[in-house]
Coordinates of C-alpha atoms in Angstrom, one line a residue:
G223 CA 11.6 -18.9 2.7
I224 CA 8.9 -19.5 0.1
L225 CA 11.4 -19.4 -2.8
L226 CA 13.8 -21.8 -1.0
I227 CA 11.0 -24.3 -0.4
T228 CA 10.0 -24.0 -4.1
L229 CA 13.6 -24.5 -5.1
F230 CA 14.1 -27.5 -2.8
L231 CA 10.9 -29.3 -4.1
W232 CA 11.8 -28.6 -7.7
L233 CA 15.4 -30.0 -7.2
Y234 CA 13.9 -33.0 -5.5
A235 CA 11.6 -33.6 -8.4
K236 CA 14.4 -33.1 -11.0
L237 CA 17.3 -34.9 -9.2
G238 CA 15.5 -37.3 -6.9
I239 CA 12.6 -38.5 -9.1
E240 CA 13.4 -37.7 -12.7
K241 CA 17.1 -38.1 -12.1
V242 CA 18.0 -35.6 -14.9
N243 CA 21.2 -33.6 -15.5
L244 CA 20.2 -30.0 -15.0
F245 CA 22.9 -28.9 -17.4
D246 CA 21.5 -31.0 -20.3
E247 CA 18.8 -28.4 -20.9
P248 CA 19.9 -25.5 -18.7
F249 CA 17.6 -22.8 -20.2
E250 CA 14.5 -25.0 -20.1
N251 CA 15.1 -26.1 -16.6
L252 CA 15.7 -22.4 -15.5
A253 CA 12.5 -21.4 -17.3
Q254 CA 10.5 -24.0 -15.4
L255 CA 11.9 -22.7 -12.0
F256 CA 11.3 -19.1 -13.0
G257 CA 7.7 -20.0 -13.9
F258 CA 7.2 -21.4 -10.4
F259 CA 8.9 -18.4 -8.8
A260 CA 6.5 -16.1 -10.8
I261 CA 3.5 -18.0 -9.3
N262 CA 5.0 -17.5 -5.8
F263 CA 5.4 -13.8 -6.3
F264 CA 1.9 -13.3 -7.8
T265 CA 0.4 -15.1 -4.9
I266 CA 2.3 -13.0 -2.4
N267 CA 0.8 -9.9 -4.1
F268 CA -2.7 -11.3 -3.7
I269 CA -2.0 -11.9 0.0
L270 CA -0.7 -8.4 0.4
A271 CA -3.9 -7.0 -1.3
T272 CA -6.1 -8.4 1.5
R273 CA -4.7 -5.7 3.9
A274 CA -4.7 -8.3 6.7
Y275 CA -3.5 -6.8 10.0
F276 CA -0.8 -9.3 10.3
V277 CA 0.6 -8.2 6.9
E278 CA 0.5 -4.5 7.9
R279 CA 2.2 -5.4 11.2
L280 CA 4.9 -7.3 9.3
F281 CA 5.8 -4.3 7.2
G282 CA 5.2 -1.6 9.8
G283 CA 2.4 0.1 7.8
L284 CA 0.4 -0.2 4.7
D285 CA 2.5 2.5 2.9
K286 CA 5.6 0.4 3.2
M287 CA 3.6 -2.8 2.3
Y288 CA 2.4 -1.2 -0.9
K289 CA 6.0 -0.3 -1.9
F290 CA 6.9 -3.9 -1.5
H291 CA 3.7 -4.9 -3.4
K292 CA 4.9 -2.9 -6.4
M293 CA 8.4 -4.4 -6.3
V294 CA 7.0 -7.9 -6.1
A295 CA 4.7 -7.2 -9.1
R296 CA 7.7 -6.1 -11.2
I297 CA 9.7 -9.2 -10.2
A298 CA 6.7 -11.5 -11.0
F299 CA 6.2 -9.8 -14.4
T300 CA 9.9 -10.2 -15.2
L301 CA 9.9 -13.9 -14.2
A302 CA 6.7 -14.6 -16.1
W303 CA 8.2 -13.3 -19.4
A304 CA 11.6 -15.0 -18.7
H305 CA 9.7 -18.4 -18.6
P306 CA 8.8 -18.6 -22.3
I307 CA 11.9 -16.7 -23.5
L308 CA 14.3 -19.2 -21.9
I309 CA 12.3 -22.1 -23.4
L310 CA 12.6 -20.4 -26.8
L311 CA 16.4 -20.0 -26.3
E312 CA 16.6 -23.7 -25.6
R313 CA 14.5 -24.9 -28.5
F314 CA 14.9 -22.2 -31.1
V315 CA 15.0 -23.8 -34.6
G316 CA 13.8 -20.8 -36.6
I317 CA 11.1 -18.2 -36.9
E318 CA 8.4 -20.7 -36.4
S319 CA 9.6 -21.3 -32.8
I320 CA 8.6 -17.7 -31.9
Q321 CA 5.1 -18.4 -33.1
R322 CA 5.0 -21.7 -31.2
Y323 CA 5.8 -20.1 -27.9
F324 CA 4.3 -16.7 -28.2
W325 CA 1.1 -17.3 -30.3
F326 CA -1.9 -19.6 -30.1
G327 CA -1.8 -23.0 -31.7
N328 CA -3.0 -26.6 -31.3
N329 CA -1.2 -27.1 -27.9
L330 CA -3.9 -26.4 -25.3
R331 CA -1.3 -26.2 -22.5
S332 CA 0.7 -23.5 -24.3
N333 CA -2.5 -21.6 -25.1
W334 CA -3.4 -21.3 -21.5
G335 CA 0.1 -20.0 -20.6
I336 CA 0.0 -17.5 -23.5
L337 CA -3.4 -16.3 -22.5
G338 CA -2.2 -15.7 -18.9
L339 CA 1.0 -14.0 -20.1
Y340 CA -0.7 -11.5 -22.4
L341 CA -3.6 -10.7 -20.0
M342 CA -1.0 -10.1 -17.2
S343 CA 1.0 -7.8 -19.5
L344 CA -2.0 -5.9 -20.6
L345 CA -3.2 -5.4 -17.0
V346 CA 0.3 -4.3 -15.8
L347 CA 0.6 -1.8 -18.6
L348 CA -2.9 -0.4 -17.7
S349 CA -1.9 -0.1 -14.1
L350 CA 1.2 1.9 -15.0
T351 CA -0.8 4.4 -17.1
K352 CA -1.2 7.5 -15.0
F353 CA -4.0 9.1 -17.1
L354 CA -6.3 6.0 -17.1
P355 CA -9.8 6.8 -15.8
Y356 CA -10.2 5.3 -12.4
H357 CA -13.1 3.1 -13.1
I358 CA -11.2 1.4 -16.0
W359 CA -8.1 1.0 -13.8
K360 CA -10.3 -0.5 -11.0
N361 CA -12.1 -3.0 -13.2
S362 CA -8.9 -4.0 -15.1
H363 CA -7.1 -4.7 -11.8
R364 CA -9.9 -7.1 -10.8
L365 CA -9.2 -9.3 -13.8
M366 CA -5.8 -10.3 -12.5
V367 CA -7.4 -13.3 -10.9
L368 CA -8.1 -14.6 -14.5
V369 CA -4.3 -14.7 -15.0
M370 CA -4.0 -17.2 -12.1
V371 CA -6.9 -19.3 -13.5
F372 CA -5.2 -19.5 -16.9
V373 CA -1.9 -20.4 -15.1
F374 CA -3.7 -23.1 -13.1
F375 CA -4.8 -24.9 -16.3
H376 CA -1.3 -24.3 -17.8
V377 CA 0.4 -26.0 -14.8
V378 CA -2.1 -28.9 -14.5
N379 CA -1.6 -29.8 -18.2
S380 CA 2.2 -29.4 -18.1
P381 CA 4.4 -32.5 -18.3
G382 CA 7.6 -32.9 -16.3
S383 CA 8.5 -32.0 -12.8
V384 CA 5.1 -30.6 -11.6
N385 CA 3.4 -33.8 -12.4
S386 CA 6.3 -36.2 -11.5
S387 CA 6.3 -34.9 -7.9
I388 CA 3.0 -34.8 -5.9
L389 CA 4.6 -32.6 -3.3
L390 CA 5.7 -30.0 -5.9
K391 CA 2.3 -30.2 -7.6
I392 CA 0.4 -29.6 -4.3
W393 CA 2.8 -26.7 -3.4
I394 CA 2.5 -24.9 -6.7
L395 CA -1.3 -25.4 -7.3
G396 CA -1.8 -24.5 -3.6
F397 CA -0.3 -21.1 -4.3
I398 CA -2.7 -20.6 -7.2
V399 CA -5.7 -21.6 -5.1
V400 CA -4.6 -19.2 -2.3
S401 CA -4.5 -16.4 -4.9
I402 CA -8.1 -17.1 -5.9
I403 CA -9.2 -17.4 -2.3
C404 CA -7.6 -14.0 -1.5
W405 CA -9.3 -12.5 -4.6
I406 CA -12.7 -13.8 -3.4
Y407 CA -12.0 -12.3 0.1
I408 CA -11.0 -8.9 -1.4
E409 CA -14.0 -8.7 -3.7
F410 CA -16.8 -10.2 -1.6
I411 CA -15.9 -10.4 2.0
Y412 CA -13.5 -7.6 3.0
K413 CA -15.8 -4.7 2.3
R414 CA -18.7 -6.4 4.1
F415 CA -17.3 -8.4 6.9
G416 CA -13.8 -7.0 7.4
P417 CA -13.0 -4.3 10.0
V418 CA -16.1 -2.4 8.9
Y419 CA -17.9 0.4 10.8
Y420 CA -20.9 2.5 9.8
Y421 CA -21.0 6.3 10.5
K422 CA -23.4 9.1 9.6
L423 CA -22.1 12.5 8.3
S424 CA -23.4 14.8 11.0
K425 CA -21.6 18.0 10.2
I426 CA -19.6 19.6 7.3
N427 CA -17.2 22.4 7.9
K428 CA -15.3 24.2 5.2
L429 CA -12.0 25.5 6.4
G430 CA -10.2 27.3 3.6
G431 CA -9.5 24.7 0.9
V432 CA -10.2 21.8 3.4
N433 CA -13.5 20.0 3.8
E434 CA -14.0 18.8 7.4
L435 CA -16.3 15.8 7.7
Y436 CA -17.6 15.0 11.2
L437 CA -18.8 11.4 11.4
E438 CA -20.9 9.8 14.2
P439 CA -21.0 6.0 14.7
Q440 CA -24.2 4.2 13.8
N441 CA -23.2 0.9 15.5
K442 CA -20.0 0.3 17.4
P443 CA -17.4 3.1 17.2
M444 CA -14.0 2.6 15.7
I445 CA -11.1 2.5 18.2
Y446 CA -8.1 4.1 16.7
A447 CA -4.7 5.3 17.8
P448 CA -3.8 9.0 17.1
G449 CA -2.2 9.2 13.7
Q450 CA -4.0 6.3 12.1
F451 CA -6.0 6.4 8.9
T452 CA -9.2 4.7 7.6
F453 CA -10.7 3.9 4.3
I454 CA -14.1 5.7 3.8
S455 CA -16.9 5.1 1.3
F456 CA -20.1 7.0 0.8
L457 CA -23.0 4.5 0.4
K458 CA -26.1 6.3 -0.9
N459 CA -24.9 9.7 -2.2
K460 CA -24.5 9.2 -5.9
K461 CA -22.7 12.5 -6.3
V462 CA -19.8 11.2 -4.2
S463 CA -17.7 8.3 -5.3
S464 CA -18.6 5.0 -3.4
E465 CA -15.1 3.7 -3.8
L466 CA -12.9 3.3 -0.7
H467 CA -10.4 6.1 -0.2
P468 CA -7.8 6.5 2.6
F469 CA -8.0 9.5 4.9
T470 CA -6.0 10.2 8.1
I471 CA -8.3 10.7 11.1
S472 CA -7.6 14.2 12.4
S473 CA -9.8 14.1 15.5
N474 CA -9.1 13.4 19.1
P475 CA -9.3 9.6 19.8
H476 CA -11.2 10.4 23.0
E477 CA -14.0 12.2 21.1
Y478 CA -17.3 10.5 20.2
Y479 CA -17.1 11.6 16.5
I480 CA -14.4 11.0 13.9
R481 CA -13.2 14.0 11.9
I482 CA -11.8 13.6 8.4
S483 CA -10.0 16.6 6.9
A484 CA -9.8 16.4 3.1
K485 CA -8.1 18.9 0.9
N486 CA -9.6 19.4 -2.6
S487 CA -6.7 18.1 -4.5
G488 CA -7.9 15.4 -6.9
D489 CA -10.8 13.7 -8.7
Y490 CA -12.1 11.9 -5.6
T491 CA -11.6 14.7 -3.0
S492 CA -13.4 17.2 -5.4
T493 CA -16.6 15.1 -5.2
L494 CA -16.7 15.5 -1.4
A495 CA -18.1 19.0 -2.1
H496 CA -21.3 17.2 -2.8
A497 CA -21.4 15.4 0.5
T498 CA -24.5 16.3 2.6
E499 CA -25.3 16.0 6.3
G500 CA -27.0 12.7 7.0
D501 CA -25.0 10.7 4.4
L502 CA -24.2 7.2 5.5
V503 CA -20.5 6.4 5.4
K504 CA -18.7 3.1 5.7
L505 CA -15.3 3.1 7.4
I506 CA -12.8 0.3 7.1
G507 CA -9.8 0.2 9.4
P508 CA -8.0 1.7 11.3
Y509 CA -4.6 1.3 9.7
G510 CA -1.2 2.8 10.1
Y511 CA 1.9 2.7 12.3
F512 CA 2.6 6.4 12.0
T513 CA 1.1 6.9 15.5
R514 CA 1.8 8.5 18.8
N515 CA 1.3 5.2 20.6
S516 CA 4.1 3.5 18.6
L517 CA 6.6 6.3 19.4
I518 CA 5.5 7.3 22.9
D519 CA 8.8 6.1 24.4
Q520 CA 10.8 8.4 22.2
K521 CA 11.7 11.3 24.6
K522 CA 12.9 13.7 21.9
Q523 CA 10.7 14.1 18.9
I524 CA 10.4 16.5 15.9
W525 CA 7.1 16.6 14.2
I526 CA 7.1 18.1 10.6
A527 CA 3.8 18.6 8.8
G528 CA 3.5 19.9 5.3
G529 CA 0.1 21.2 4.2
I530 CA -2.7 18.7 4.6
G531 CA 0.0 16.3 6.0
V532 CA -0.8 18.0 9.3
T533 CA -3.8 15.7 9.9
P534 CA -2.1 12.9 11.8
F535 CA -0.4 15.4 14.0
L536 CA -3.7 17.1 14.9
S537 CA -4.9 13.8 16.4
M538 CA -1.5 13.3 18.1
L539 CA -1.5 16.8 19.6
A540 CA -5.1 16.4 20.9
A541 CA -4.1 13.2 22.6
E542 CA -1.0 14.8 24.0
K543 CA -3.1 17.6 25.4
D544 CA -5.4 15.1 27.2
E545 CA -2.6 12.8 28.3
P546 CA 0.7 14.6 28.3
T547 CA 3.7 12.3 28.0
G548 CA 6.3 15.0 29.0
N549 CA 8.2 14.2 25.8
N550 CA 10.3 17.0 24.3
I551 CA 8.4 17.8 21.1
H552 CA 9.2 20.4 18.4
F553 CA 6.2 20.7 16.0
Y554 CA 6.8 22.4 12.7
Y555 CA 3.7 23.3 10.6
S556 CA 4.8 24.3 7.1
T557 CA 2.5 25.7 4.4
K558 CA 2.9 27.5 1.1
T559 CA 1.0 30.6 2.1
E560 CA -0.4 32.0 5.3
E561 CA -3.9 31.3 4.0
D562 CA -3.0 27.6 3.8
A563 CA -2.3 27.3 7.5
V564 CA -5.9 26.6 8.3
Y565 CA -5.1 24.6 11.4
K566 CA -2.8 27.2 13.0
D567 CA -5.3 28.3 15.6
E568 CA -6.3 24.8 16.6
I569 CA -2.6 23.8 17.0
L570 CA -1.7 26.8 19.1
K571 CA -4.7 26.4 21.3
N572 CA -4.0 22.7 22.0
A573 CA -0.3 23.4 22.6
E574 CA -0.6 26.4 24.9
N575 CA -0.5 24.5 28.2
L576 CA 2.1 21.9 27.0
S577 CA 5.4 23.3 28.2
D578 CA 7.4 20.5 26.6
L579 CA 5.9 21.0 23.2
K580 CA 7.0 23.9 21.0
V581 CA 5.2 25.0 17.9
K582 CA 6.8 26.8 14.9
L583 CA 4.9 27.9 11.8
N584 CA 6.8 28.1 8.5
V585 CA 5.3 29.8 5.5
D586 CA 7.3 29.0 2.3
S587 CA 6.4 32.2 0.5
I588 CA 7.8 34.2 3.4
S589 CA 10.6 32.2 5.1
G590 CA 11.4 29.8 2.3
Y591 CA 11.3 26.0 2.5
L592 CA 11.8 24.3 5.8
S593 CA 15.2 22.7 6.1
A594 CA 17.0 20.3 8.4
K595 CA 19.7 22.8 9.2
S596 CA 17.1 25.5 10.2
I597 CA 15.5 23.0 12.5
T598 CA 18.8 22.1 14.3
K599 CA 19.1 25.8 15.2
D600 CA 15.9 25.6 17.3
L601 CA 17.1 22.6 19.4
D602 CA 18.9 22.7 22.7
Y603 CA 20.2 19.1 22.1
D604 CA 22.0 17.2 19.4
I605 CA 19.6 16.4 16.6
K606 CA 21.1 12.9 16.4
E607 CA 19.2 12.2 19.6
A608 CA 15.8 12.9 18.1
R609 CA 13.2 10.8 16.3
I610 CA 11.8 12.7 13.2
L611 CA 8.2 12.3 12.1
I612 CA 7.3 13.8 8.7
C613 CA 4.0 13.9 6.8
G614 CA 3.4 16.0 3.8
P615 CA 4.1 16.2 0.0
T616 CA 6.3 13.3 -1.2
Q617 CA 9.0 15.6 -2.5
M618 CA 9.2 17.5 0.8
M619 CA 9.4 14.3 2.9
Y620 CA 12.2 12.7 0.8
S621 CA 14.1 16.0 0.6
L622 CA 14.1 16.5 4.4
K623 CA 14.9 12.8 4.9
K624 CA 18.0 13.2 2.7
Q625 CA 19.0 16.4 4.6
F626 CA 18.7 14.7 8.0
I627 CA 20.7 11.7 6.9
E628 CA 23.5 14.1 5.7
L629 CA 23.5 15.6 9.2
G630 CA 24.3 12.1 10.6
L631 CA 20.9 10.7 11.5
R632 CA 20.2 7.0 10.9
N633 CA 17.6 6.0 8.4
E634 CA 15.4 4.3 11.2
Q635 CA 15.3 7.6 13.1
I636 CA 13.2 9.2 10.4
V637 CA 9.6 8.0 10.1
F638 CA 7.1 9.2 7.6
E639 CA 3.8 8.3 6.1
D640 CA 4.1 8.0 2.3
F641 CA 0.7 6.8 1.2
A642 CA 0.1 7.4 -2.6
L643 CA -2.7 5.0 -3.3
K644 CA -5.5 5.0 -5.7
P645 CA -9.0 4.3 -4.3
V646 CA -10.0 0.7 -4.2

């Protein structure tokens, strides 16, 4: 819809006001349109980055939204580079043309555009670097707003359609202003006045390679659905990173405290070993549509947890114990070794009085990898009637999804949480 409005306003400016023949300078006209589209896409990404609840609801979860975010960023990057390249193709008269459109000169309007293009390219390349230290990645990502500032001055000083039509000018500059407003919200408002809750770390429990953090509310408690996650930040403990990091809530939603179960598997989670009782923690959320509530009407369900991916199911199972739905649930808890199955006892205890819920433990080192075919053997109904919920390592989730689809299940029958996100 946004792109169609941009196209309509641009065509009105070109054909209705300027009354030009679009085929007289086809590359330059296309370059102008692509430049406007690039602004549209960049603004969409700024809106997505706010994590507004209406955005999450639109995509059915932040994990899906961030996949779209990455795709939009690639499109915006491509369109931004296509803008000067197409102009160059239209006006190429020799090697000096390359310098004119890709290096700084006396034309202030072009200089603003070149600044924005090169800064954007640098920031995109940095964000794609897997080995970049987090603090550098974080600070570089914040500079993306400067790209929009440079683009603003580039557009304001550009001749042609954007200045011949006041409607097109307001539309395009409005997108840039929205981007800047979103950035201000992300940097200065979201972490202070968004869905923020303050908790105190009241208990730490080490369960194998998992650190369990028990958090008690210091003001109003967070109301969450079983399976949702929250972003957490330690406020005064300098040995633990203060950056927001997503963790699934593994506790019973009816309990007073919130439990976070974090496996020591990365730079951030390794710092949690320095957390101490009494630490003040900020929570932002909750988020997520991988929940018991959203699937409660599905009478036949298969839950598949891989390793620490068991956390949303722990919350779902606790809620199921308190308020049984009577749904036919097969719960598979898969780990590499028996020692990794740290939540085996909790799961078996909560499931013991639920006759409609069956638990099966799978240890890769003993039984091999869990497969879709092995699961079908445990069912007394056609697997095509089931809704599949999977949470675990990315490779495991996509492998099982492929296997289930090969068995005839539809894509929408398979739901999983795929949340690979750097702290923010």
